[in-house]
Backbone as ProteinMPNN parsed JSONL, in Angstrom:
{"seq_chain_A": "WLLLNPGQHRETLALVNALDRLTMMLKVGSIDPTARERRFIALTSQIGPRSRITELSRLTVEPALRRDCQQNLRSRTLQYKRYASYVLSRASLLLAGADEPVTGKTIEHVLPRNPPGDAQWRAEFASDRIVDDHTHRLGNLVLLSFRDNQAAANLDFEAKREILGGSEYAIARDAAKEAIWT", "coords_chain_A": {"N_chain_A": [[-24.431, 2.411, 14.279], [-25.736, 0.708, 12.871], [-27.645, 0.11, 14.381], [-28.941, 2.245, 14.925], [-29.557, 3.165, 12.008], [-31.211, 1.12, 10.234], [-31.659, -0.853, 7.629], [-30.103, 0.814, 5.641], [-28.751, 0.033, 3.601], [-26.948, 0.983, 1.433], [-25.941, 3.199, 2.335], [-24.713, 2.207, 4.886], [-22.554, 0.374, 3.422], [-21.18, 2.561, 2.102], [-20.262, 3.93, 4.306], [-18.656, 1.998, 5.753], [-16.491, 1.722, 3.756], [-15.382, 4.374, 3.821], [-14.678, 4.269, 6.465], [-12.682, 2.211, 6.228], [-10.83, 3.531, 4.591], [-10.153, 5.792, 6.154], [-8.918, 4.48, 8.142], [-6.738, 3.221, 7.339], [-5.456, 5.428, 6.233], [-4.969, 7.058, 8.411], [-3.134, 5.357, 9.753], [-0.965, 4.89, 7.772], [-0.499, 7.709, 7.896], [0.938, 8.201, 10.007], [-0.32, 8.588, 12.483], [-0.622, 8.724, 16.18], [-1.569, 5.946, 17.748], [-3.701, 6.352, 20.085], [-4.287, 9.144, 19.611], [-5.794, 8.135, 17.435], [-7.65, 6.299, 18.157], [-9.381, 8.348, 20.005], [-10.148, 9.607, 17.946], [-12.109, 8.041, 16.454], [-13.765, 7.381, 18.541], [-14.905, 9.863, 18.643], [-16.024, 10.025, 16.419], [-18.167, 8.266, 16.528], [-19.895, 9.461, 18.316], [-21.135, 11.059, 16.385], [-23.034, 9.669, 15.187], [-26.096, 9.189, 14.465], [-29.797, 8.619, 14.153], [-30.84, 8.141, 11.018], [-28.478, 9.093, 10.017], [-26.262, 10.696, 7.628], [-23.582, 9.951, 5.444], [-22.093, 11.727, 4.494], [-22.342, 13.951, 6.661], [-20.827, 13.124, 8.533], [-18.315, 14.647, 10.054], [-15.794, 13.846, 11.091], [-15.254, 11.532, 9.618], [-13.915, 12.704, 7.457], [-10.978, 13.157, 5.707], [-8.551, 14.928, 6.297], [-6.8, 17.87, 4.814], [-3.963, 17.975, 5.874], [-3.37, 15.378, 6.902], [-3.706, 14.091, 4.719], [-1.331, 14.881, 3.312], [0.856, 14.147, 4.89], [0.431, 11.256, 4.59], [1.087, 11.113, 1.78], [3.685, 12.017, 1.781], [4.808, 9.944, 3.509], [4.288, 7.623, 1.803], [5.891, 8.204, -0.299], [8.483, 7.776, 0.741], [11.75, 6.803, 1.048], [12.538, 4.683, 2.285], [9.967, 2.934, 2.388], [9.688, 0.239, 2.362], [10.528, -0.74, 4.927], [8.479, 0.474, 6.636], [5.657, -0.571, 8.757], [3.503, -0.504, 7.692], [3.791, -1.402, 5.117], [3.518, -3.771, 3.714], [0.741, -3.793, 3.863], [-0.28, -1.781, 2.445], [0.585, -2.39, -0.282], [-0.585, -4.769, -0.576], [-3.359, -3.817, -0.605], [-3.062, -2.196, -2.85], [-2.64, -4.048, -4.809], [-4.945, -5.725, -4.655], [-6.833, -3.669, -5.703], [-5.953, -3.467, -8.273], [-6.193, -6.005, -8.879], [-9.076, -6.444, -9.023], [-10.651, -8.452, -7.479], [-10.511, -11.012, -5.268], [-7.213, -11.902, -3.494], [-4.584, -14.195, -2.671], [-4.293, -14.388, 0.957], [-2.285, -15.092, 2.628], [1.273, -16.122, 3.031], [2.543, -14.354, 1.423], [4.944, -12.384, -0.016], [7.41, -9.449, 0.167], [8.71, -8.024, -2.601], [11.404, -6.941, -4.021], [11.673, -5.19, -7.159], [13.873, -3.905, -8.49], [16.993, -5.175, -7.677], [18.166, -5.281, -3.839], [20.912, -5.718, -3.445], [22.335, -5.693, -6.453], [24.259, -7.664, -8.349], [27.717, -6.638, -9.255], [28.313, -7.246, -12.207], [25.755, -7.455, -13.28], [22.944, -6.728, -15.605], [21.441, -4.665, -14.465], [23.052, -2.854, -13.399], [23.406, -1.064, -15.479], [21.712, 0.501, -15.676], [21.407, 1.499, -12.844], [23.986, 2.524, -11.755], [25.504, 3.135, -9.443], [25.994, 2.45, -6.158], [24.75, 4.054, -4.009], [22.739, 5.393, -5.787], [21.242, 2.858, -6.354], [20.622, 2.378, -3.537], [18.647, 4.658, -3.045], [16.317, 4.162, -4.602], [15.657, 1.702, -4.127], [13.745, 0.53, -1.903], [11.676, 2.031, -2.304], [7.873, 2.607, -2.801], [7.38, 2.101, -5.735], [8.982, 0.215, -6.438], [8.493, -2.191, -5.186], [7.007, -4.992, -4.907], [4.503, -7.568, -4.479], [5.156, -11.248, -4.049], [4.883, -14.701, -3.758], [6.582, -16.724, -1.244], [8.104, -18.697, -2.417], [8.443, -17.618, -5.243], [9.758, -15.363, -4.721], [12.155, -16.245, -3.878], [13.37, -17.111, -6.013], [13.13, -15.042, -7.756], [15.029, -13.489, -6.531], [18.167, -11.96, -7.263], [18.014, -11.592, -10.015], [18.391, -10.288, -13.482], [16.199, -7.962, -14.93], [14.745, -8.884, -17.022], [14.719, -11.737, -16.821], [13.228, -11.79, -14.557], [10.833, -10.896, -14.748], [9.53, -12.748, -16.249], [8.711, -14.344, -13.752], [7.368, -12.357, -12.178], [5.363, -11.976, -14.083], [4.025, -14.471, -13.778], [2.961, -14.37, -11.363], [0.523, -14.909, -8.48], [-0.273, -12.259, -7.584], [-1.747, -9.269, -8.327], [-0.226, -7.065, -8.439], [2.459, -7.746, -8.848], [2.258, -8.842, -11.499], [1.413, -6.545, -12.976], [4.012, -4.939, -12.825], [5.115, -6.742, -14.14], [4.609, -6.205, -16.984], [6.077, -4.063, -17.932], [8.263, -2.795, -20.125], [11.188, -2.261, -19.894], [12.829, -1.593, -16.723], [13.173, 1.165, -14.899]], "CA_chain_A": [[-24.907, 2.809, 12.868], [-26.415, -0.532, 12.23], [-28.971, -0.073, 15.149], [-29.805, 3.607, 14.424], [-29.807, 3.179, 10.544], [-31.513, -0.179, 9.764], [-32.204, -1.128, 6.091], [-29.724, 1.968, 4.833], [-27.482, -0.997, 2.95], [-26.149, 1.78, 0.34], [-25.05, 3.919, 3.306], [-23.635, 1.345, 5.277], [-21.604, 0.158, 2.407], [-20.444, 3.677, 2.051], [-19.522, 4.073, 5.93], [-17.518, 0.745, 5.638], [-15.306, 2.098, 2.822], [-14.89, 5.55, 4.552], [-13.836, 3.925, 7.857], [-11.517, 1.837, 5.694], [-9.876, 4.508, 3.995], [-9.706, 6.644, 7.075], [-8.279, 4.009, 9.156], [-5.462, 3.279, 6.193], [-4.55, 7.072, 6.018], [-4.198, 7.425, 9.855], [-1.684, 4.523, 9.862], [0.066, 5.506, 7.153], [-0.231, 9.023, 8.456], [1.814, 7.912, 11.391], [-1.109, 9.208, 13.483], [-0.676, 8.024, 17.311], [-2.888, 5.058, 18.16], [-4.377, 7.155, 21.059], [-5.254, 9.941, 18.842], [-6.735, 7.445, 16.29], [-8.913, 5.809, 19.002], [-10.028, 9.574, 20.137], [-10.96, 10.08, 16.504], [-13.069, 7.063, 16.247], [-14.42, 7.69, 19.602], [-15.63, 11.287, 18.42], [-16.87, 9.799, 15.242], [-19.236, 7.324, 17.081], [-20.849, 10.596, 18.739], [-21.635, 12.146, 15.471], [-23.581, 8.969, 14.318], [-27.564, 9.218, 14.826], [-30.824, 8.221, 13.422], [-30.788, 8.918, 9.618], [-27.389, 9.908, 9.811], [-25.934, 10.471, 6.258], [-22.061, 9.771, 5.717], [-21.473, 13.302, 4.071], [-22.569, 14.677, 7.703], [-19.775, 12.804, 9.787], [-16.952, 15.43, 9.738], [-14.412, 12.933, 11.61], [-14.615, 10.856, 8.27], [-12.975, 13.499, 6.519], [-9.518, 13.384, 5.506], [-8.023, 16.67, 6.143], [-5.355, 18.075, 4.113], [-2.604, 17.906, 6.605], [-3.42, 14.176, 7.162], [-3.388, 13.529, 3.177], [-0.107, 15.432, 2.88], [1.53, 13.343, 5.539], [0.356, 10.049, 3.802], [1.764, 11.157, 0.607], [4.965, 12.058, 2.062], [5.121, 8.707, 4.043], [4.225, 7.003, 0.711], [6.953, 8.421, -1.255], [9.532, 7.6, 1.546], [12.795, 6.19, 0.258], [12.287, 3.236, 2.783], [8.743, 2.348, 2.587], [9.867, -1.144, 2.65], [10.742, -1.039, 6.24], [7.402, 0.649, 7.448], [4.952, -1.53, 9.275], [2.03, -0.646, 7.14], [4.03, -1.414, 3.71], [2.762, -5.108, 3.383], [-0.772, -3.553, 3.515], [-0.231, -0.816, 1.171], [0.884, -3.206, -1.367], [-1.665, -5.878, -0.723], [-4.426, -2.731, -1.057], [-2.916, -1.625, -4.183], [-2.87, -5.486, -5.656], [-6.381, -5.802, -4.85], [-7.56, -2.538, -6.382], [-5.359, -3.915, -9.644], [-7.033, -7.271, -9.375], [-10.519, -6.456, -8.872], [-10.715, -9.518, -7.162], [-9.813, -11.561, -4.274], [-6.064, -12.304, -3.928], [-4.401, -14.818, -1.015], [-4.007, -13.292, 2.086], [-1.274, -15.622, 3.437], [2.211, -16.321, 2.104], [3.026, -12.994, 0.502], [6.554, -11.488, 0.693], [7.75, -8.162, -0.404], [9.902, -8.601, -3.465], [12.244, -5.559, -4.727], [11.97, -5.428, -8.531], [15.36, -3.696, -8.678], [17.354, -5.979, -6.174], [18.874, -4.254, -2.999], [22.305, -5.832, -4.103], [22.491, -6.287, -7.717], [25.816, -8.037, -8.845], [28.366, -5.726, -10.275], [28.003, -7.447, -13.674], [24.482, -7.396, -13.584], [22.412, -5.866, -16.408], [20.833, -3.69, -13.432], [24.258, -1.615, -13.306], [23.371, 0.026, -16.877], [20.502, 1.746, -15.3], [21.506, 1.959, -11.567], [25.434, 2.501, -11.81], [26.267, 3.194, -8.147], [25.175, 1.82, -4.711], [23.724, 5.263, -3.766], [21.74, 5.112, -6.868], [20.216, 1.657, -5.804], [19.688, 2.559, -2.245], [17.759, 5.436, -3.204], [15.232, 3.483, -5.311], [15.277, -0.084, -3.735], [12.874, 0.354, -0.956], [10.277, 2.748, -2.592], [6.674, 1.964, -3.181], [7.24, 1.847, -7.006], [9.797, -0.778, -6.883], [8.141, -3.191, -4.429], [5.541, -5.982, -5.472], [4.317, -8.974, -3.796], [5.431, -12.424, -4.317], [4.824, -16.001, -2.843], [8.082, -16.792, -0.785], [9.138, -19.556, -3.483], [8.926, -16.895, -6.247], [10.507, -14.105, -4.038], [13.443, -16.995, -3.864], [13.544, -17.629, -7.49], [13.545, -13.885, -8.421], [16.461, -13.137, -6.065], [18.963, -10.697, -7.874], [17.725, -11.589, -11.567], [17.927, -9.115, -14.073], [14.885, -7.572, -14.99], [14.297, -9.501, -18.247], [14.228, -13.104, -16.207], [12.61, -11.69, -13.212], [9.718, -10.122, -15.382], [8.644, -13.865, -16.184], [8.225, -14.651, -12.605], [6.602, -11.441, -11.803], [3.961, -12.022, -14.793], [3.276, -15.656, -13.353], [2.508, -14.256, -9.969], [-0.99, -14.746, -8.142], [-0.564, -11.067, -7.177], [-1.835, -8.3, -9.483], [0.879, -5.731, -8.529], [3.548, -8.17, -9.649], [1.793, -8.858, -12.91], [1.5, -5.246, -13.422], [5.324, -4.732, -13.038], [6.01, -7.544, -15.617], [4.227, -5.641, -18.253], [6.933, -3.081, -18.244], [9.52, -3.572, -20.877], [12.334, -2.148, -18.676], [12.564, -1.155, -15.415], [14.25, 2.053, -14.33]], "C_chain_A": [[-25.773, 1.698, 12.4], [-27.866, -0.575, 12.95], [-29.785, 1.196, 14.918], [-30.274, 4.017, 13.093], [-30.11, 2.022, 10.085], [-31.877, -0.075, 8.29], [-31.423, 0.191, 5.273], [-28.337, 0.989, 4.186], [-26.396, 0.048, 2.302], [-24.942, 2.589, 1.501], [-24.262, 3.424, 4.124], [-22.401, 0.906, 4.557], [-20.201, 1.282, 2.246], [-19.608, 4.123, 3.35], [-18.276, 3.077, 6.04], [-16.403, 1.083, 4.908], [-14.77, 3.215, 3.202], [-14.144, 5.211, 5.617], [-12.601, 3.271, 7.214], [-10.431, 2.49, 4.884], [-9.412, 5.259, 5.05], [-8.74, 5.855, 7.854], [-6.798, 3.625, 8.323], [-4.842, 4.464, 6.347], [-4.411, 7.317, 7.473], [-3.002, 6.491, 10.024], [-0.508, 4.886, 8.877], [0.559, 6.984, 7.305], [0.793, 9.162, 9.69], [1.042, 8.483, 12.501], [-0.89, 8.129, 14.693], [-1.958, 7.501, 17.424], [-3.567, 5.741, 19.102], [-5.162, 8.251, 20.243], [-5.945, 9.307, 17.731], [-7.909, 6.957, 17.156], [-9.914, 6.885, 19.217], [-10.959, 9.665, 18.845], [-12.076, 9.315, 16.246], [-14.242, 7.101, 17.43], [-15.607, 9.014, 19.242], [-16.415, 10.933, 17.176], [-18.154, 9.086, 15.586], [-20.488, 8.447, 17.515], [-21.543, 11.381, 17.914], [-22.725, 11.156, 14.7], [-25.013, 8.829, 15.066], [-28.457, 8.61, 13.855], [-30.605, 8.921, 11.972], [-29.476, 9.446, 9.339], [-26.769, 9.631, 8.191], [-24.25, 10.742, 6.482], [-21.41, 11.056, 5.353], [-21.577, 14.311, 5.405], [-21.41, 14.287, 8.688], [-18.572, 13.439, 9.246], [-15.7, 14.479, 10.067], [-14.235, 11.966, 10.688], [-13.81, 11.443, 7.534], [-11.647, 13.586, 6.715], [-9.142, 14.557, 5.298], [-6.829, 16.856, 5.303], [-3.827, 17.801, 4.527], [-2.285, 16.185, 6.776], [-2.982, 13.585, 5.482], [-1.792, 13.787, 2.682], [1.076, 14.453, 3.699], [1.583, 11.802, 4.93], [1.19, 10.012, 2.485], [3.204, 11.424, 0.856], [5.488, 10.612, 2.691], [5.105, 7.621, 2.76], [5.215, 6.832, -0.147], [8.188, 8.322, -0.631], [10.635, 6.457, 0.506], [12.932, 4.61, 1.037], [11.146, 2.841, 3.436], [8.667, 1.108, 2.891], [9.706, -1.309, 3.985], [9.654, -0.4, 6.996], [6.462, -0.472, 7.886], [3.901, -1.682, 8.598], [2.41, -1.135, 5.23], [3.291, -2.568, 3.19], [1.256, -4.778, 2.968], [-0.834, -2.891, 2.597], [-0.303, -1.699, 0.058], [-0.194, -4.291, -1.647], [-3.078, -4.961, -1.331], [-4.209, -2.632, -2.544], [-3.169, -3.003, -5.209], [-4.318, -5.736, -5.775], [-7.268, -4.91, -5.557], [-6.916, -2.541, -7.873], [-6.385, -5.007, -10.069], [-8.391, -7.065, -9.714], [-11.2, -7.601, -8.043], [-10.058, -10.013, -5.793], [-8.271, -11.997, -4.346], [-5.587, -13.284, -2.295], [-3.789, -13.843, -0.358], [-2.464, -13.606, 2.77], [-0.09, -15.892, 2.508], [2.587, -15.297, 0.949], [4.34, -12.549, 1.064], [6.615, -10.405, -0.098], [8.827, -8.593, -1.358], [10.47, -6.821, -4.021], [12.621, -6.032, -6.203], [13.795, -5.04, -9.023], [15.998, -4.252, -7.375], [18.233, -4.957, -5.375], [20.396, -4.448, -3.349], [22.556, -6.417, -5.526], [23.856, -6.408, -8.058], [26.417, -6.877, -9.626], [28.423, -5.87, -11.575], [26.557, -7.761, -14.124], [23.77, -6.162, -14.661], [21.688, -4.561, -15.38], [21.907, -2.392, -13.227], [24.088, -0.769, -14.582], [22.527, 1.072, -16.371], [21.022, 2.517, -13.915], [23.095, 1.9, -11.22], [25.9, 2.554, -10.699], [25.453, 2.768, -7.072], [24.229, 3.001, -4.335], [22.601, 5.367, -4.575], [20.676, 4.043, -6.507], [19.761, 1.907, -4.598], [18.701, 3.737, -2.28], [16.519, 5.403, -3.926], [14.875, 2.316, -4.71], [14.202, -0.062, -2.913], [11.384, 1.3, -1.098], [9.018, 2.098, -3.115], [6.711, 1.517, -4.777], [8.092, 0.932, -7.483], [9.425, -2.157, -6.072], [6.7, -3.723, -4.926], [5.284, -6.936, -4.352], [4.499, -10.154, -4.585], [4.955, -13.589, -3.585], [6.426, -15.832, -2.467], [8.523, -17.778, -1.903], [9.463, -18.424, -4.411], [9.643, -15.728, -5.82], [12.088, -14.877, -4.343], [13.728, -17.006, -5.171], [14.017, -16.312, -7.947], [15.069, -13.305, -7.904], [17.024, -11.686, -6.829], [18.984, -10.929, -9.388], [17.779, -10.502, -12.215], [16.645, -8.912, -14.658], [13.951, -8.821, -16.011], [13.834, -11.043, -17.562], [13.264, -12.871, -14.944], [10.943, -11.377, -13.637], [8.747, -11.509, -15.558], [7.981, -14.299, -14.95], [7.176, -13.864, -12.145], [5.115, -11.913, -12.731], [3.404, -13.52, -14.638], [2.739, -15.458, -11.926], [0.927, -14.426, -9.61], [-1.103, -13.241, -7.739], [-0.43, -9.836, -8.315], [-0.676, -7.288, -9.65], [1.918, -6.074, -9.241], [3.143, -8.475, -11.087], [1.704, -7.612, -13.71], [3.075, -4.75, -13.779], [5.605, -5.533, -14.217], [5.429, -7.059, -16.823], [4.889, -4.627, -18.687], [7.993, -3.578, -19.087], [10.898, -3.209, -20.261], [11.92, -1.485, -17.701], [13.645, -0.398, -15.005], [13.72, 2.683, -13.589]], "O_chain_A": [[-26.54, 1.919, 11.463], [-28.903, -1.042, 12.479], [-31.005, 1.23, 14.756], [-31.108, 4.901, 12.894], [-29.222, 1.609, 9.34], [-32.434, 0.95, 7.897], [-32.029, 0.641, 4.3], [-27.152, 1.287, 4.341], [-25.197, -0.011, 2.577], [-23.711, 2.588, 1.527], [-23.152, 3.93, 4.29], [-21.294, 1.068, 5.071], [-18.981, 1.118, 2.248], [-18.468, 4.588, 3.322], [-17.135, 3.401, 6.368], [-15.304, 0.771, 5.364], [-13.558, 3.274, 2.996], [-13.043, 5.73, 5.802], [-11.499, 3.686, 7.572], [-9.34, 1.993, 4.603], [-8.203, 5.488, 5.017], [-7.738, 6.44, 8.264], [-5.756, 3.847, 8.94], [-3.639, 4.487, 6.604], [-3.402, 7.991, 7.68], [-1.933, 6.942, 10.437], [0.655, 5.118, 9.208], [1.663, 7.409, 6.966], [1.279, 10.203, 10.133], [1.674, 8.876, 13.482], [-0.932, 6.921, 14.461], [-3.049, 8.061, 17.31], [-4.695, 5.654, 18.615], [-6.391, 8.296, 20.183], [-6.714, 10.009, 17.075], [-9.064, 7.233, 16.833], [-11.075, 6.725, 18.842], [-12.185, 9.767, 18.797], [-13.067, 9.893, 15.801], [-15.431, 6.876, 17.205], [-16.804, 9.049, 19.527], [-17.445, 11.562, 16.932], [-19.166, 9.327, 14.929], [-21.668, 8.359, 17.178], [-22.365, 12.218, 18.285], [-23.305, 11.613, 13.714], [-25.039, 8.376, 16.21], [-28.008, 8.118, 12.82], [-30.245, 10.092, 11.849], [-29.358, 10.253, 8.417], [-26.818, 8.524, 7.656], [-23.736, 11.457, 7.342], [-20.336, 11.416, 5.833], [-20.994, 15.393, 5.336], [-21.076, 15.072, 9.575], [-17.913, 13.024, 8.293], [-14.728, 14.417, 9.315], [-13.148, 11.39, 10.726], [-12.957, 10.807, 6.915], [-11.153, 14.031, 7.751], [-9.343, 15.199, 4.266], [-5.971, 15.984, 5.166], [-2.852, 17.521, 3.83], [-1.13, 15.759, 6.778], [-2.076, 12.791, 5.227], [-1.179, 13.081, 1.881], [2.088, 14.087, 3.101], [2.66, 11.217, 4.811], [1.869, 9.037, 2.163], [3.969, 10.976, 0.002], [6.588, 10.2, 2.324], [5.981, 6.757, 2.783], [5.516, 5.775, -0.701], [9.136, 8.736, -1.298], [10.355, 5.658, -0.387], [13.342, 3.599, 0.467], [11.079, 2.487, 4.614], [7.751, 0.7, 3.605], [8.764, -2.013, 4.349], [9.748, -0.652, 8.197], [6.582, -1.469, 7.173], [3.247, -2.723, 8.673], [1.568, -1.187, 4.333], [2.477, -2.401, 2.282], [0.659, -5.301, 2.027], [-1.521, -3.331, 1.675], [-1.364, -1.722, -0.567], [-0.582, -4.609, -2.771], [-3.725, -5.336, -2.309], [-5.076, -2.948, -3.359], [-3.826, -2.922, -6.246], [-4.855, -5.935, -6.864], [-8.354, -5.301, -5.986], [-7.31, -1.682, -8.662], [-7.12, -5.051, -11.055], [-8.82, -7.562, -10.756], [-12.43, -7.57, -8.003], [-9.121, -9.383, -5.303], [-8.012, -12.535, -5.423], [-6.08, -13.118, -1.18], [-3.094, -12.887, -0.702], [-1.694, -12.781, 3.263], [-0.305, -15.912, 1.296], [2.863, -15.564, -0.22], [4.694, -12.399, 2.234], [5.882, -10.362, -1.086], [9.716, -9.38, -1.032], [9.784, -5.836, -4.292], [13.468, -6.872, -6.51], [14.609, -5.709, -9.66], [15.654, -3.908, -6.244], [18.873, -4.043, -5.896], [21.098, -3.454, -3.532], [22.961, -7.571, -5.663], [24.602, -5.429, -8.08], [25.794, -6.247, -10.481], [28.568, -4.864, -12.27], [26.286, -8.261, -15.215], [24.005, -4.958, -14.552], [21.513, -3.472, -15.926], [21.594, -1.232, -12.961], [24.724, 0.284, -14.631], [22.627, 2.276, -16.605], [21.079, 3.741, -13.797], [23.399, 1.129, -10.309], [26.977, 1.958, -10.657], [24.226, 2.761, -7.169], [23.008, 2.851, -4.373], [21.489, 5.431, -4.052], [19.476, 4.289, -6.386], [18.561, 1.726, -4.391], [17.857, 3.706, -1.384], [15.734, 6.351, -3.945], [13.708, 1.937, -4.804], [13.423, -0.927, -3.313], [10.395, 1.312, -0.364], [9.108, 1.098, -3.827], [6.031, 0.531, -5.062], [8.147, 0.692, -8.689], [10.071, -3.172, -6.336], [5.669, -3.116, -5.219], [5.993, -6.934, -3.345], [4.063, -10.171, -5.736], [4.521, -13.238, -2.488], [7.268, -15.147, -3.049], [9.631, -17.447, -2.327], [10.655, -18.131, -4.498], [10.174, -15.071, -6.716], [13.013, -14.282, -4.895], [14.937, -16.789, -5.248], [15.124, -16.238, -8.48], [15.97, -12.841, -8.603], [16.411, -10.621, -6.915], [19.939, -10.48, -10.022], [17.236, -9.542, -11.668], [15.996, -9.937, -14.864], [12.892, -9.4, -15.77], [12.699, -11.471, -17.772], [12.624, -13.797, -14.446], [10.004, -11.624, -12.88], [7.573, -11.543, -15.189], [6.792, -14.616, -14.991], [6.143, -14.392, -11.731], [4.031, -12.143, -12.195], [2.409, -13.831, -15.293], [2.109, -16.363, -11.378], [0.109, -14.076, -10.461], [-2.277, -12.943, -7.521], [0.566, -9.519, -8.966], [-0.277, -6.806, -10.711], [2.443, -5.33, -10.069], [4.045, -8.235, -11.89], [1.884, -7.596, -14.928], [3.333, -4.24, -14.869], [6.24, -5.095, -15.177], [5.851, -7.619, -17.835], [4.528, -4.118, -19.749], [8.579, -4.633, -18.844], [11.712, -4.13, -20.206], [10.864, -0.853, -17.669], [14.766, -0.847, -14.767], [14.339, 3.528, -12.942]]}, "name": "protein", "num_of_chains": 1, "seq": "WLLLNPGQHRETLALVNALDRLTMMLKVGSIDPTARERRFIALTSQIGPRSRITELSRLTVEPALRRDCQQNLRSRTLQYKRYASYVLSRASLLLAGADEPVTGKTIEHVLPRNPPGDAQWRAEFASDRIVDDHTHRLGNLVLLSFRDNQAAANLDFEAKREILGGSEYAIARDAAKEAIWT"}
């Protein structure tokens, strides 16, 4: 691209953004690594002098891939997927609109995996089955430093909210804005 399209900075930035989006969606869509490699090879064959991003059909995210990504992101076991931390990091970066720490992050469950029987959590999530159904989903996961994650542990939301609100990660600060966690 850079050799064939010198000086097209706006198009180059658009290409990098499109490649980033496609790479992410191929991972989240659970596309086989060999198929991903073939797709990028096919993409390189589409690049020519004065190429326009809109002309590169291999950059297009087709409906089936979009559907697979949505299904995987809605999974009740998202936390166990190899891309969970990446998805949370990207979401946090988008919320922050700026750089965030790259290292030292851990995945925190706002609703704890094992809330104590006498915890406030049990008022909203009365059974272990209900807890299991919500715990590892995208909407219950945030990023925290290891230290903050240890401090948050199984605390009730009101106490955990203070830790989330002071986090260096925007996704945790955003969760702290909620009055209750259901």
